[in-house]
Coordinates of C-alpha atoms in Angstrom, one line a residue:
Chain A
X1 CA -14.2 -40.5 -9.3
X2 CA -16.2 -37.6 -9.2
X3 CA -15.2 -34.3 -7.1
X4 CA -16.4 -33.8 -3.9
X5 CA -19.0 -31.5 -4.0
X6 CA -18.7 -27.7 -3.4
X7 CA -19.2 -26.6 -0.2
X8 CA -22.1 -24.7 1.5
X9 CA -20.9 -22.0 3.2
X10 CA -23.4 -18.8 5.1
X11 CA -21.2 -16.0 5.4
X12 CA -22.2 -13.4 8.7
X13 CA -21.0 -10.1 8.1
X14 CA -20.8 -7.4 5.3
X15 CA -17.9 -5.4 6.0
X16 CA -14.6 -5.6 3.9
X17 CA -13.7 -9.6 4.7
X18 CA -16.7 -10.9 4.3
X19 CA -17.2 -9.1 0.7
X20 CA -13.8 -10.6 -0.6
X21 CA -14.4 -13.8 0.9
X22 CA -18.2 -13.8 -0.2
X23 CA -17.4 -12.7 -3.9
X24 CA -14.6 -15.4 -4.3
X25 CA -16.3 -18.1 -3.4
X26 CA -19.3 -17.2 -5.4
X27 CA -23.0 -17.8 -5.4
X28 CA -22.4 -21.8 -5.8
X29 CA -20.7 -22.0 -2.7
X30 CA -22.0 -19.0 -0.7
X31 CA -25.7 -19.9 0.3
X32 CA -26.8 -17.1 2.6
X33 CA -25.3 -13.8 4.1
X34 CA -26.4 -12.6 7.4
X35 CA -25.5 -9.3 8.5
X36 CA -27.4 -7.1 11.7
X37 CA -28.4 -4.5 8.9
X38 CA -31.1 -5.6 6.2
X39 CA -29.8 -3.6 3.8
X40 CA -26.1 -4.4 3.7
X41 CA -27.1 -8.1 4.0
X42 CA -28.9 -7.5 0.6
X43 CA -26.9 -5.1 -1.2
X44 CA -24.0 -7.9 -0.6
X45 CA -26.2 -11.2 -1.6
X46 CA -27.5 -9.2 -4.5
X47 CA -23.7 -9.1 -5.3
X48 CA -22.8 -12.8 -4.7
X49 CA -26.1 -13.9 -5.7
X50 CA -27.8 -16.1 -3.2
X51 CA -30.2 -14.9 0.1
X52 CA -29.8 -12.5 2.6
X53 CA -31.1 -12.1 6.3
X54 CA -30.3 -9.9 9.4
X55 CA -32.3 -12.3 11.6
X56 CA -30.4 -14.8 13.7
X57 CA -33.0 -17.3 13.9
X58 CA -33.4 -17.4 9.7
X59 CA -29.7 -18.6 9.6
X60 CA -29.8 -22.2 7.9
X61 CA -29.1 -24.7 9.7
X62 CA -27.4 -27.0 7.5
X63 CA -24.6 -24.8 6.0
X64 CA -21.1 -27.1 5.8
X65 CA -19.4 -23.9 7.3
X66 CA -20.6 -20.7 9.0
X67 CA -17.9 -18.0 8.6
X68 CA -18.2 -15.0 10.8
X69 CA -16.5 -11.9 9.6
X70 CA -17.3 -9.2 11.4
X71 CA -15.2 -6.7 14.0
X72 CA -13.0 -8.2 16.3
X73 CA -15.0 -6.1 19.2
X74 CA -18.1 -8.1 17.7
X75 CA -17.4 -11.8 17.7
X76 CA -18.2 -12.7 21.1
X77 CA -20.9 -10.9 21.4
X78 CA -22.1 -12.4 18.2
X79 CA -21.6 -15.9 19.7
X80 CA -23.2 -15.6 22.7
X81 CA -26.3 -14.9 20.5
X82 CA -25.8 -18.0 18.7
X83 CA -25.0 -20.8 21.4
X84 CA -26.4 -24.2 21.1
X85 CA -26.3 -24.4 17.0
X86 CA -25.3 -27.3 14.6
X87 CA -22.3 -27.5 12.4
X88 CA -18.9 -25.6 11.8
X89 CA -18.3 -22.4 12.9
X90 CA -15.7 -20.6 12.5
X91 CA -14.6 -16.8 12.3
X92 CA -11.7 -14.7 10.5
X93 CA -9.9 -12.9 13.0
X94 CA -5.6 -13.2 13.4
X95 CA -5.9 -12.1 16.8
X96 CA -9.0 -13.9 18.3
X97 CA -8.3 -17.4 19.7
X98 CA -11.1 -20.1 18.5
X99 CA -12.7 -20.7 21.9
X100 CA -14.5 -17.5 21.8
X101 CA -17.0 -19.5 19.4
X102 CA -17.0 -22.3 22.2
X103 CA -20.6 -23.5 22.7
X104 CA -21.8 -22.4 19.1
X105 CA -21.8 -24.9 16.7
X106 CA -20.5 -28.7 17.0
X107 CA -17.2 -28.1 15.6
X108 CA -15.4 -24.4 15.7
X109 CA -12.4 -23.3 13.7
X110 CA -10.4 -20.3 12.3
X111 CA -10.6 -19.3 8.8
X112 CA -7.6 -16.7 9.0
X113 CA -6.7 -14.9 5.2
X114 CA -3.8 -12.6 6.4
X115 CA -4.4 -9.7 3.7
X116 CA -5.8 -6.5 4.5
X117 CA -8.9 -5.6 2.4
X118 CA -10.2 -2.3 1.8
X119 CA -13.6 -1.5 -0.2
X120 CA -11.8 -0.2 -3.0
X121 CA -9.1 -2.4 -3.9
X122 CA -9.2 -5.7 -5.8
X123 CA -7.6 -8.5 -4.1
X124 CA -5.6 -11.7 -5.9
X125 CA -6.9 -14.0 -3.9
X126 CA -4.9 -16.5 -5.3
X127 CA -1.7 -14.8 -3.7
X128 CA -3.7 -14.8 0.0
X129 CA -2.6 -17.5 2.3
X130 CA -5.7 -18.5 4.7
X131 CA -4.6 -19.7 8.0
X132 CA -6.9 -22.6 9.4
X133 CA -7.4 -23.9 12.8
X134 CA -10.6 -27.1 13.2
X135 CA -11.4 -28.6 16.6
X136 CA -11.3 -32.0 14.6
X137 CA -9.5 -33.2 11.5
X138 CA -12.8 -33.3 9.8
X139 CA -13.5 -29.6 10.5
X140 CA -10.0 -29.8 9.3
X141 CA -11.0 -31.1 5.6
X142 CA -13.8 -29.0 5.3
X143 CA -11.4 -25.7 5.9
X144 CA -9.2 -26.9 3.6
X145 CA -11.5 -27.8 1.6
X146 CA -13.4 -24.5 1.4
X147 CA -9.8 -22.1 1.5
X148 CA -8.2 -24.4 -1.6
X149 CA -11.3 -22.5 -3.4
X150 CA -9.4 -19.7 -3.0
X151 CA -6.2 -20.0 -3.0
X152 CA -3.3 -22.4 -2.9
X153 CA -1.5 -21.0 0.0
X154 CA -3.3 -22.8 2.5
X155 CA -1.8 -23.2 6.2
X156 CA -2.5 -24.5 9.3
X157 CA -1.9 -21.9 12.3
X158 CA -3.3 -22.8 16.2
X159 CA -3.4 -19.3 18.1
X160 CA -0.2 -19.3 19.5
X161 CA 1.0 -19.4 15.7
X162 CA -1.1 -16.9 14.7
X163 CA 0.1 -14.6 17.4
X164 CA 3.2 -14.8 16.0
X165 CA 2.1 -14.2 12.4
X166 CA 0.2 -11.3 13.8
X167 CA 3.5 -9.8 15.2
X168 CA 5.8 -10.9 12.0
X169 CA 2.6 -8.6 10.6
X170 CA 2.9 -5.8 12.9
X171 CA 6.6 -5.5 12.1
X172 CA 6.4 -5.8 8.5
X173 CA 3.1 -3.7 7.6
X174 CA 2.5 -1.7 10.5
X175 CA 5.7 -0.5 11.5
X176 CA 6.6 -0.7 7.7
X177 CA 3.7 2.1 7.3
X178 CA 5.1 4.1 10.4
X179 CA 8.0 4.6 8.7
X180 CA 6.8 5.9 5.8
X181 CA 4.9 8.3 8.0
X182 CA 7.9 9.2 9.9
X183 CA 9.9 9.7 5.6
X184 CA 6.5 11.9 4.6
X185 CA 6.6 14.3 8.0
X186 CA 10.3 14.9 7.4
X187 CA 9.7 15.1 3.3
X188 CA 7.0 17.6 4.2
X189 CA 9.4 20.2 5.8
X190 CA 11.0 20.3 2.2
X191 CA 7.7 21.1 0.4
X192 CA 7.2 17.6 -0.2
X193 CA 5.9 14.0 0.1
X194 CA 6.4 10.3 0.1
X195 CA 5.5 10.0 -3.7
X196 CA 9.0 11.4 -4.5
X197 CA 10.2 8.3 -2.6
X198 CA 7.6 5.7 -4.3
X199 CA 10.2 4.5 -7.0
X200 CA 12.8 3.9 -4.3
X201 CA 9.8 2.2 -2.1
X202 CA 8.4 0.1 -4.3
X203 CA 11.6 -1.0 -5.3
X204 CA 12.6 -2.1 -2.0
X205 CA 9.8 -3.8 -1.2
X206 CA 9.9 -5.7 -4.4
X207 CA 13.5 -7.1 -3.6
X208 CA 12.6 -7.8 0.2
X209 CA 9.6 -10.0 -1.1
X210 CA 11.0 -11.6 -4.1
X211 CA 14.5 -12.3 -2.3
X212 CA 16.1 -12.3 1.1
X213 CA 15.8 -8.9 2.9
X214 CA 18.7 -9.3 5.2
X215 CA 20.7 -9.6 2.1
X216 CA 18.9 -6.3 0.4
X217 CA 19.8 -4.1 3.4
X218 CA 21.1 -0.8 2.5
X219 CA 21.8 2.5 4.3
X220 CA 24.1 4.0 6.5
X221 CA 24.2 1.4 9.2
X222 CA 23.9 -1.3 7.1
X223 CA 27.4 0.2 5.7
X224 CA 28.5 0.6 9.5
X225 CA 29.2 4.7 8.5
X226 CA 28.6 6.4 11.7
X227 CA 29.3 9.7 10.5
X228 CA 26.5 9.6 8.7
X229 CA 24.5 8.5 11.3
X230 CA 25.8 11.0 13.9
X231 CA 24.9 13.9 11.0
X232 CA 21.2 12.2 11.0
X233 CA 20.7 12.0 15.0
X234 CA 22.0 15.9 14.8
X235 CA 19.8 16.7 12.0
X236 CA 16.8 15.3 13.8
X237 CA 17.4 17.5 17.1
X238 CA 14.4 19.0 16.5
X239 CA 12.2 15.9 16.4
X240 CA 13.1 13.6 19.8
X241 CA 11.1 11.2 18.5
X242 CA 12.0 10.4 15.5
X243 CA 15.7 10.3 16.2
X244 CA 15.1 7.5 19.4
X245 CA 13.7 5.6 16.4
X246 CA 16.5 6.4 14.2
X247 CA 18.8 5.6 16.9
X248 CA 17.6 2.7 18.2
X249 CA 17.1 1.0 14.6
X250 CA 20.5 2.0 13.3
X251 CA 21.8 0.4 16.5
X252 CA 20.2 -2.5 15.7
X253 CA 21.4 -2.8 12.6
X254 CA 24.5 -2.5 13.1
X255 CA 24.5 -5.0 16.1
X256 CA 23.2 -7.1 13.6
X257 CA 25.6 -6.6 10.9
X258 CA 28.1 -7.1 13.3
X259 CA 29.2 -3.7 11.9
Chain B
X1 CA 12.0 28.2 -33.2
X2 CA 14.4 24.9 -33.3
X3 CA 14.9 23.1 -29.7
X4 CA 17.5 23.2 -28.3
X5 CA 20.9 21.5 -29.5
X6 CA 20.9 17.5 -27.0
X7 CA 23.7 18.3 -24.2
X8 CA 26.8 16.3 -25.0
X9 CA 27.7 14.1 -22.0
X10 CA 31.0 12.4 -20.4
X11 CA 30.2 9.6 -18.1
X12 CA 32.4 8.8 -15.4
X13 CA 32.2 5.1 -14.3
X14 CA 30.5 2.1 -15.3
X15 CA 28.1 0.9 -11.8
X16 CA 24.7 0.6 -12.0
X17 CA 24.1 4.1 -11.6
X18 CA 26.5 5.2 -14.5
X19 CA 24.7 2.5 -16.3
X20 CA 21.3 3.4 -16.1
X21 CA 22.6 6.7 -16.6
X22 CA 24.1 6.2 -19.8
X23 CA 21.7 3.5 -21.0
X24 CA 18.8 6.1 -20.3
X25 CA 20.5 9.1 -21.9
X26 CA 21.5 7.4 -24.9
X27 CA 24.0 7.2 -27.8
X28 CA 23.1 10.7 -28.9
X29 CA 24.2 12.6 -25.9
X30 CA 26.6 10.5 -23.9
X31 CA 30.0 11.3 -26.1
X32 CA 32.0 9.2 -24.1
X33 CA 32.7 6.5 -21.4
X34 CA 35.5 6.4 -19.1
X35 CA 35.9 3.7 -15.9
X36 CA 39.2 2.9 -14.4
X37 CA 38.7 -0.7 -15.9
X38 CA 39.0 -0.4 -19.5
X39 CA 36.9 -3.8 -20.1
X40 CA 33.9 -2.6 -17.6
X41 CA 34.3 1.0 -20.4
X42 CA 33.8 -0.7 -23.3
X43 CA 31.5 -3.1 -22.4
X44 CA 29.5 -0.5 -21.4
X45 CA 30.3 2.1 -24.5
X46 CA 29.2 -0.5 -26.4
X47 CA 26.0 -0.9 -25.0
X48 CA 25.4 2.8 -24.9
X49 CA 26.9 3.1 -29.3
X50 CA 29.7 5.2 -27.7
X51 CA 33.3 5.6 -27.0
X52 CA 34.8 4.1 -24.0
X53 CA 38.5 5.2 -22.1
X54 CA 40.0 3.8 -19.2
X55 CA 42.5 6.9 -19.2
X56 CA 42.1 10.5 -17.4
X57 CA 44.0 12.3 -20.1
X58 CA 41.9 10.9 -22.4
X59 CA 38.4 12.2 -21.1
X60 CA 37.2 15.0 -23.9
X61 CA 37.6 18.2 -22.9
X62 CA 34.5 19.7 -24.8
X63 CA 31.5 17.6 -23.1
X64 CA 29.0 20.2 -22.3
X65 CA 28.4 18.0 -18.4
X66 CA 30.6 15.8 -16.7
X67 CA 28.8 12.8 -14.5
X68 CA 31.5 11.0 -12.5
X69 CA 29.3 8.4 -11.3
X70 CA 32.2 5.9 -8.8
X71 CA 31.1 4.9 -5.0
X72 CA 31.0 7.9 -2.5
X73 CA 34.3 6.9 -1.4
X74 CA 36.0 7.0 -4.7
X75 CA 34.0 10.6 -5.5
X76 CA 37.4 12.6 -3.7
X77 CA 40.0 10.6 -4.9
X78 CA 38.9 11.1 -8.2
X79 CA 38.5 14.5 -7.8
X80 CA 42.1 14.8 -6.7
X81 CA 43.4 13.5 -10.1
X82 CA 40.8 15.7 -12.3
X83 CA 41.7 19.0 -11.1
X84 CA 42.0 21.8 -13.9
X85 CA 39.8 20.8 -16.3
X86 CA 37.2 22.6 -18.0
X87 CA 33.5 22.7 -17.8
X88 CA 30.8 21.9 -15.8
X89 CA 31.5 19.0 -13.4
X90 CA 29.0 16.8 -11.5
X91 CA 28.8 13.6 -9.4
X92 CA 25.6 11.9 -8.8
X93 CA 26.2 11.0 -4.3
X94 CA 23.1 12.2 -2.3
X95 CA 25.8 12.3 0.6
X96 CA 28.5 13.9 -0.6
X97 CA 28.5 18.2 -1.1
X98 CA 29.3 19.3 -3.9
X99 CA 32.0 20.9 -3.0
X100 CA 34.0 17.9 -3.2
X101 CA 34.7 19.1 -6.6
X102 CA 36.1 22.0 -6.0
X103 CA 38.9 22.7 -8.5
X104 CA 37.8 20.4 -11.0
X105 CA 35.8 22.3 -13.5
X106 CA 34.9 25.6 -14.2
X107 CA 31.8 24.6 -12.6
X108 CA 30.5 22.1 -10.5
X109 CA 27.0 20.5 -9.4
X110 CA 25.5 17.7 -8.3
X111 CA 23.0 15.4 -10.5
X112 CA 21.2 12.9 -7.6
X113 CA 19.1 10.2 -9.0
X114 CA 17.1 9.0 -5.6
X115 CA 16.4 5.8 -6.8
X116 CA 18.2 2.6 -5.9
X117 CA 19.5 0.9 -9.1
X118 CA 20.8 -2.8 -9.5
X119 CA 22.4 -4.2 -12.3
X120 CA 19.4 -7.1 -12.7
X121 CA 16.2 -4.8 -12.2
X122 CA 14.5 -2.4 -14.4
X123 CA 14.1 0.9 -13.8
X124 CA 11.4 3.5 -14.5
X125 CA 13.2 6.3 -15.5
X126 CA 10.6 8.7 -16.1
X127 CA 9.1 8.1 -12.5
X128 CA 13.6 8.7 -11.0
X129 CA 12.6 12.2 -9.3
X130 CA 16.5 14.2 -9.8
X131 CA 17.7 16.4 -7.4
X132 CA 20.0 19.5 -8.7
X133 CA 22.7 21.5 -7.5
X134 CA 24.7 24.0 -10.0
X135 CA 27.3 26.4 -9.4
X136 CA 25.3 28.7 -11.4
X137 CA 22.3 29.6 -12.9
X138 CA 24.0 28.8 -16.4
X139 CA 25.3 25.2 -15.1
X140 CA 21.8 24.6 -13.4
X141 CA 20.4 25.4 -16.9
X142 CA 22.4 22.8 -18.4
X143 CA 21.9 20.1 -15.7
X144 CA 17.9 20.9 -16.0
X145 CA 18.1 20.0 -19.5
X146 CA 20.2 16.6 -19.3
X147 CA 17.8 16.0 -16.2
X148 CA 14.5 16.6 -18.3
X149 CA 15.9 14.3 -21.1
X150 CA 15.3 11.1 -18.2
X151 CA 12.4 12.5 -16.3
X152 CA 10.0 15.2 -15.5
X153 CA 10.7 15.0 -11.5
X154 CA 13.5 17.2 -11.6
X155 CA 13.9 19.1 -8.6
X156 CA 16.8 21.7 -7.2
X157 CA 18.7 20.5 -3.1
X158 CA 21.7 21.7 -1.8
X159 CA 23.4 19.5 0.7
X160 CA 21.0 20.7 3.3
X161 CA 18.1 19.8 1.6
X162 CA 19.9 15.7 -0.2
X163 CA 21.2 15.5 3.5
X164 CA 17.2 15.3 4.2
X165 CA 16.0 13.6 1.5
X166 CA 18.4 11.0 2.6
X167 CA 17.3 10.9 6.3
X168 CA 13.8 10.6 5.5
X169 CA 15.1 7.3 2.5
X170 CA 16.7 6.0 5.2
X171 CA 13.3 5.9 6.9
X172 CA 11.3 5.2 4.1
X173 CA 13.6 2.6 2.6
X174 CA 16.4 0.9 5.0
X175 CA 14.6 0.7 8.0
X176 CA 11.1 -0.7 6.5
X177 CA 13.7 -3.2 5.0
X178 CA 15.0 -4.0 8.5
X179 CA 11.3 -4.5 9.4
X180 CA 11.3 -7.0 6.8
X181 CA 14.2 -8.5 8.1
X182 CA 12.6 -8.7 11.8
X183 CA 9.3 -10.4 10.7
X184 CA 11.2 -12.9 8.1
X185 CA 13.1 -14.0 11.1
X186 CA 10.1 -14.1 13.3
X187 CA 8.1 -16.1 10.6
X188 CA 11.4 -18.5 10.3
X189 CA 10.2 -19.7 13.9
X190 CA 7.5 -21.0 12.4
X191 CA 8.7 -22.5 9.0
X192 CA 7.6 -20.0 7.1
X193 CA 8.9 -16.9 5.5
X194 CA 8.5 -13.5 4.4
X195 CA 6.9 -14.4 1.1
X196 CA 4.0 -15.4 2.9
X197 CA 3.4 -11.8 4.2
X198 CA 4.0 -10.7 0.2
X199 CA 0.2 -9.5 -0.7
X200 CA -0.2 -7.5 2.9
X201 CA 3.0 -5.6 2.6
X202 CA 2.3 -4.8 -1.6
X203 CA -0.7 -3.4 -0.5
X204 CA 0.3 -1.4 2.6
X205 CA 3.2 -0.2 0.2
X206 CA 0.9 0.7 -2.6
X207 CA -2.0 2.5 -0.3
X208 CA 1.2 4.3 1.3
X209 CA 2.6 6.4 -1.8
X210 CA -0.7 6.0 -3.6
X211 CA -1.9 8.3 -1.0
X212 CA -1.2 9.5 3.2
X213 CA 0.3 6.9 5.1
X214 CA -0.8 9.1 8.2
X215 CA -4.8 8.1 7.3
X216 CA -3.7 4.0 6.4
X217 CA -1.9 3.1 9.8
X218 CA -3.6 0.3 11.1
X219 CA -2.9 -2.0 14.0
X220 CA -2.6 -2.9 17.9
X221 CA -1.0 0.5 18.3
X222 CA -3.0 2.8 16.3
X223 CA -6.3 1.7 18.0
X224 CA -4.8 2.0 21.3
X225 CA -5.3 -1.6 21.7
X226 CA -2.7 -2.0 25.0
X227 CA -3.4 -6.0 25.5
X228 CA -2.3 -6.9 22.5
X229 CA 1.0 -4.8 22.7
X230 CA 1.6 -6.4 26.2
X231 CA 1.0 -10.2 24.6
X232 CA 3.1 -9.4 21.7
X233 CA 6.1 -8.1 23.9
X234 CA 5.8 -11.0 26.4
X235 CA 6.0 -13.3 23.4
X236 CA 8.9 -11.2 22.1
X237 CA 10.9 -11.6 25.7
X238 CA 13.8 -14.4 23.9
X239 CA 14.3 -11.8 21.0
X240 CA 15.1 -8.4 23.6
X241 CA 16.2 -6.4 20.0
X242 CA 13.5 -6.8 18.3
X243 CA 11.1 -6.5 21.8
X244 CA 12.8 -2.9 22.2
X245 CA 11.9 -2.1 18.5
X246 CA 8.7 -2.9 19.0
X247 CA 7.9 -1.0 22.3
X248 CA 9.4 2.1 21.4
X249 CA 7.7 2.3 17.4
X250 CA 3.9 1.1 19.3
X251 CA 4.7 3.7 22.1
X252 CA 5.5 6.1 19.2
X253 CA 2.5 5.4 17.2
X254 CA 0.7 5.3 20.8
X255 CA 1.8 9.5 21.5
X256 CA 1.0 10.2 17.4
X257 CA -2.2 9.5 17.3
X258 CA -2.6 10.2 21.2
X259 CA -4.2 6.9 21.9

């Protein structure tokens, strides 16, 4: 029995996603990019190797998969422009439900990798999981078929579970981040920054995602010392802010820890 | 000119700290090994091609730096039983002053790897920044030069300045770990857990101390984006912790960046 065969997948968009995803799937799976400007459309192709257009109506027609990957702000507006097509279409957004591409193609999905991607910073794919959501379970194959080009960790996810992904997210990267903003403001009154804390940060995050993190907790609360806490909040008198946070979150913790 | 004569060291306990301590330093400048449990000395003596006691009386009195490296709560009890020696004396707690060792040497410091160190992980020594306090220009001397023998970060903090440092780790390190805690609990919901979130939060980590996690926030707060905020709390309304946690950072990030 032979493989199946690879894919044909047009790609619309240029922006950070849609390089990753266009580069690792390659120019034997990749058969067109479209993005609104000319240039950007070509500079990627060039890239990938395969065509390029910024015209709507010069988007084949018989791709296995459209994937559009452009800002969140621009999907709908993208698919109103392209109602009444053939095929799968899908887009890449965590936070978008699937009906927005309603009325586009024939089938519609989700092809959700929850990474963040940056111009200047290589990606293991391999290590990306790609959420997937099909209006059929043929859609379905063909997703799965395309994201298992990329990478093993391959998931479905409707929207309600991608909302919830999208929070776990928020928590563990965005508020993650905030913190460390919150560390480099206060290391800054010192003369210094976070990168005296990278060791210690990298190190934590390397137990959290390797292990259990509710085991790995560490700190004052964690300990249940609320001397030391009570010396923090009066340390941070000057900064309101910072100390709710600091409240709230040792609170927590030690709610948590039964502390 | 010949450098310097290597400090001769006493180490005082056999943790992870003392360990890495003592592993780090060397045969050649840690002269001896003492820990309460004369097993835990030796084993680690041994490791370190040194001498190990389990007996106060027996600590060398001629050790140009004394490291008692014990839990913060063992530090003053310690203390109590060491009073009248000679030399310079130190203990390596971010949280404790150093006056804790008042009466124990002729001088006393503090020698404050901010790093956390486990038993079963590896650590990067040269990348430990070390935070000094001396008694005197002659004992900060001395501690500079056993400091600059592990790594170049060495830096001088009083109590004022560790009791900071410690407020912004406890920011930086224990509550991004209770983040991590939050969404592995959130992505248990759904079957899944933190691992899958592995590649986003490496990379948030890495852009974080690589360079200003002020310019890499990203997310429903930092562009303003208040529908998203309100979904996520309503879906948050059987966890009220973690709902309150999340209001208060997005408000916070909200007022930052005056979105």
């Amino acid at each position: 029995m032979s493989p199946p065969p690879l894919p044909r997948i047009a790609i619309l968009g240029a922006g950070n996603v849609a390089t990753h995803l266009a580069l690792s799937f390659g120019h034997e799976v990749v058969a067109q990019i479209w993005a609104r400007d000319i240039v950007k459309a070509r500079a990627l192709a060039e890239r990938v190797g395969t065509s390029a257009t910024s015209s709507l109506d010069d988007i084949i027609d018989d791709a296995d998969l459209y994937i559009i990957s452009v800002s969140d702000d621009a999907i709908a507006q993208l698919a109103a422009r392209l109602q009444g097509r053939r095929g799968l279409w899908t887009h890449t957004s965590g936070s978008i439900p699937a009906s927005v591409l309603d009325g586009v193609g024939t089938e519609r999905g989700v092809f959700y990798p929850l990474q963040t991607f940056s111009a200047d910073r290589e990606v293991d794919m391999p290590r990306v999981p790609i959420f997937l959501e099909a209006s059929s379970p043929e859609a379905m194959d063909t997703l799965r078929r395309a994201a298992h080009l990329l990478t093993p960790r391959v998931y479905e996810a409707d929207s309600e579970r991608r909302r919830r992904l999208h929070i776990a997210a928020v928590f563990a990267c965005n508020f993650t981040n905030y913190m460390w903003v919150a560390a480099d403001r206060l290391l800054g009154d010192d003369g210094l920054d976070l990168s005296v804390l990278a060791p210690l940060i990298e190190a934590t995050a390397a137990k959290a995602v390797a292990g259990n993190p509710e085991a790995g907790q560490t700190g004052p609360a964690r300990r249940g010392d609320r001397g030391v806490i009570a010396s923090h909040e009066a340390m941070l008198a000057d900064r309101p802010e910072l100390r709710e946070i600091y409240t709230l979150i040792s609170q927590s913790i030690l709610n948590h820890y039964a502390k």
